[in-house]
Tab-separated table of C-alpha atoms in Angstrom:
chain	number	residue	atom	x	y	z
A	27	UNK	CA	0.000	0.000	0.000
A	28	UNK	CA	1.376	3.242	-0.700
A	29	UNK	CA	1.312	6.672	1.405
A	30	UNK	CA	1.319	10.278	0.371
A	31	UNK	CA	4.894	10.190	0.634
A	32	UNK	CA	5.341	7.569	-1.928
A	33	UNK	CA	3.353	9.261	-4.146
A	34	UNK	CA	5.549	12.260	-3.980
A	35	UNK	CA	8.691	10.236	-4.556
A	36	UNK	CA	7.221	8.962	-7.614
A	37	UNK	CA	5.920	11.680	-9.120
A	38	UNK	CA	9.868	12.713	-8.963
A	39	UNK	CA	10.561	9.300	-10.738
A	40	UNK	CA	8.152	10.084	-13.310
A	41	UNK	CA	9.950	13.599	-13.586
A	42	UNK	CA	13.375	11.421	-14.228
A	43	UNK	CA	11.449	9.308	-17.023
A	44	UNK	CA	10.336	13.078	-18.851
A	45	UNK	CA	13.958	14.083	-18.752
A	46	UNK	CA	14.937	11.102	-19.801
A	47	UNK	CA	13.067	11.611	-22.785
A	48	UNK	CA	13.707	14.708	-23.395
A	49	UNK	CA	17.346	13.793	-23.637
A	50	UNK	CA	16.430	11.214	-26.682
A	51	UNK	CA	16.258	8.102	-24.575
A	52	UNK	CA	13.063	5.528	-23.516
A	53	UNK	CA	11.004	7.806	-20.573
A	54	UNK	CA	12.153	5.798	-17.509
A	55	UNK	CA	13.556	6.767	-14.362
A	56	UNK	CA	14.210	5.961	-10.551
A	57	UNK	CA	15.353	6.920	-7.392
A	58	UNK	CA	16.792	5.339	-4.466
A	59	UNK	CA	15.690	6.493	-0.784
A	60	UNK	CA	17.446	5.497	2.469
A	61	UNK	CA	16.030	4.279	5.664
A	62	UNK	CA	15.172	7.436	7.116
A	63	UNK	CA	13.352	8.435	3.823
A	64	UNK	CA	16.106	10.991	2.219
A	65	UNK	CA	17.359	10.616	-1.738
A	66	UNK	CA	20.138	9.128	-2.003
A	67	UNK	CA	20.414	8.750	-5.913
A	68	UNK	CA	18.624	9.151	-8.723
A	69	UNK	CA	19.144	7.835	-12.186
A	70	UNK	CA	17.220	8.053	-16.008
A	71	UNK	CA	17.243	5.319	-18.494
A	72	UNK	CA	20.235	5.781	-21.252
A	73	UNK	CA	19.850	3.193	-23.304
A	74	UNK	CA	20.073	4.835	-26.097
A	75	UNK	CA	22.855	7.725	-25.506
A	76	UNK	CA	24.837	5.065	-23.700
A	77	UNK	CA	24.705	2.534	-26.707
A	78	UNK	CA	24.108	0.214	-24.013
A	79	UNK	CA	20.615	-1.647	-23.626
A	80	UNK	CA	21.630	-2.530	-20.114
A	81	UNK	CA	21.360	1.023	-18.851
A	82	UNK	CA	18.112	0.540	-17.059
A	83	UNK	CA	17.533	3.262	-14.100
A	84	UNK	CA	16.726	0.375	-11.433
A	85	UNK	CA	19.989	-1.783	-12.790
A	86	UNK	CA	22.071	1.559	-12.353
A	87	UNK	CA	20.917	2.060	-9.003
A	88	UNK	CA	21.059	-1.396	-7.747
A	89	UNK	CA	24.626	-1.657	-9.009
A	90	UNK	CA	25.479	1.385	-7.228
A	91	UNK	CA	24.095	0.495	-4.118
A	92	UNK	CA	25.291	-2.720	-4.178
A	93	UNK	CA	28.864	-0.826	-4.571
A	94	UNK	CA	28.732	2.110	-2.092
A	95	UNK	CA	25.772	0.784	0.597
A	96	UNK	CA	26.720	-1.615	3.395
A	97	UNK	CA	23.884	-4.346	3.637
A	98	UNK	CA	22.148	-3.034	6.534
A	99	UNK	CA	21.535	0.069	4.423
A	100	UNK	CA	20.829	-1.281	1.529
A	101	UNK	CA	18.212	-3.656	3.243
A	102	UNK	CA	16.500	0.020	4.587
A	103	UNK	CA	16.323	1.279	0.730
A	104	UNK	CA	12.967	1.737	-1.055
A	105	UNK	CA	13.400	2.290	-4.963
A	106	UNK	CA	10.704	4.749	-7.107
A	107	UNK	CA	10.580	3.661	-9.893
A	108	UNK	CA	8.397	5.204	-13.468
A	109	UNK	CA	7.241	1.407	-14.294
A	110	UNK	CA	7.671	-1.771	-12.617
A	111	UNK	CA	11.801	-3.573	-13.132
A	112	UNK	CA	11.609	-5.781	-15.993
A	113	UNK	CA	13.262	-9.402	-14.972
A	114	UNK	CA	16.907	-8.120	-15.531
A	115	UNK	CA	16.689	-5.677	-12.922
A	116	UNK	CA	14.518	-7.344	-11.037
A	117	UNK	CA	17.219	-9.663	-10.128
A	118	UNK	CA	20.102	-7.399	-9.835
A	119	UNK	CA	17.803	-5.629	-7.149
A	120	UNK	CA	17.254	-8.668	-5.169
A	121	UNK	CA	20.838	-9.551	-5.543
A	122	UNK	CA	21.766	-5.639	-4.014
A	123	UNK	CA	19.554	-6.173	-0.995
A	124	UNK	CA	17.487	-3.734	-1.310
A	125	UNK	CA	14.191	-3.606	0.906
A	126	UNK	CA	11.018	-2.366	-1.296
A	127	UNK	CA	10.114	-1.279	-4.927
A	128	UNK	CA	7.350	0.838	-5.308
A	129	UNK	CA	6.278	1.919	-9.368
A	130	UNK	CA	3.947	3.652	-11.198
A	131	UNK	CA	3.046	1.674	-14.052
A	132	UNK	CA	3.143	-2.031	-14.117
A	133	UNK	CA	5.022	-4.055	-16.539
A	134	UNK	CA	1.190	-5.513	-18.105
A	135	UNK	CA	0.208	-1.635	-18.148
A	136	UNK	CA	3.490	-0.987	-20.403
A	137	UNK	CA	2.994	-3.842	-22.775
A	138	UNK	CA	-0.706	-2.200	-23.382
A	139	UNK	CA	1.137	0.867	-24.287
A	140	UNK	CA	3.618	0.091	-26.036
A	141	UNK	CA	4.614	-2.081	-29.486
A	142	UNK	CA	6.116	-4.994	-29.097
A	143	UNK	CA	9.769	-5.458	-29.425
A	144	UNK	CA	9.640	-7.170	-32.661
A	145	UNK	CA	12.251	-9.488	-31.950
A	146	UNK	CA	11.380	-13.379	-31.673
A	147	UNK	CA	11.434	-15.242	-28.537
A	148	UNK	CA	15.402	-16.730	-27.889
A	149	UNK	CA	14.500	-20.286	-27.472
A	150	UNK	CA	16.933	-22.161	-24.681
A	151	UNK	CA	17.834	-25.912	-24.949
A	152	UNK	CA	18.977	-26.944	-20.928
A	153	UNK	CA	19.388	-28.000	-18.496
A	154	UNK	CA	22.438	-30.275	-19.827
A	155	UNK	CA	25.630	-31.586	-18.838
A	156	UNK	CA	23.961	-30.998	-15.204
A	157	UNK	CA	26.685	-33.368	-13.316
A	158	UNK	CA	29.519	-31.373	-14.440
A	159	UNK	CA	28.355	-27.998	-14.060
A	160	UNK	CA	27.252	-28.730	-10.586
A	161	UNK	CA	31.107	-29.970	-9.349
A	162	UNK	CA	32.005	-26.014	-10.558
A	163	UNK	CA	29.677	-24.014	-9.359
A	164	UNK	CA	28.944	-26.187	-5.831
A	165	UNK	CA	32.905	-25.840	-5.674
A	166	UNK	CA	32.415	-21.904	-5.460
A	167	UNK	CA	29.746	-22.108	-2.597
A	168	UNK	CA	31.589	-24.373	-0.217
């Protein structure tokens, strides 16, 4: 459930996503709040000026807080957010620590605005070889 406050924090998110756009790239944008409510970042999508179609707002500000936040901070975090993470940055916030994601529009609203990507599905063959690749990576995590 979201508060007044929320809603102001997004309405700056959705100011991020305009500027974004304005600059030539996709209108996203986020911000990242600490515990005791105060901005600690803020980031636009530059997918586009970057040449990069990783440079989502969330993934930027995940990264970073992954990189400058201890975990007990990061675990305090809420991230505002134009439209829900798609499943890249979805992870990479989980993976960061952070607490709470709050968005505007959902992911289902997007697709109803948007056109499709146009590019076919990526179809994946797997899992195989699953004795080998479980002596590696069960190796790391002992």
């Amino acid at each position: 459930m979201t508060t007044p406050d929320d809603h102001t924090l997004l309405r700056r998110a959705i100011a991020l996503a305009a500027e974004a756009h304005a600059s030539g790239n996709p209108p996203f944008g986020s911000l990242l709040t600490g515990p005791d409510g105060t901005v600690l970042a803020e980031e636009q999508n530059t997918t586009l000026t970057d040449q990069d179609i990783t440079a989502h707002p969330e993934l930027k500000l995940a990264r970073w807080a992954a990189r400058e936040l201890d975990p007990a901070t990061a675990a305090g975090t809420t991230m505002y957010t134009s439209c829900q993470p798609c499943g890249m940055c979805e992870a990479v916030i989980q993976r960061a620590g952070l607490r709470r994601v709050v968005f505007a529009l959902s992911n289902e609203q997007l697709l109803d605005i948007r056109p499709g990507s146009g590019q076919p599905p990526v179809p994946q063959d797997g899992p195989a070889l699953l004795d080998e690749v479980r002596a590696v990576v069960a190796e790391y995590y002992r």
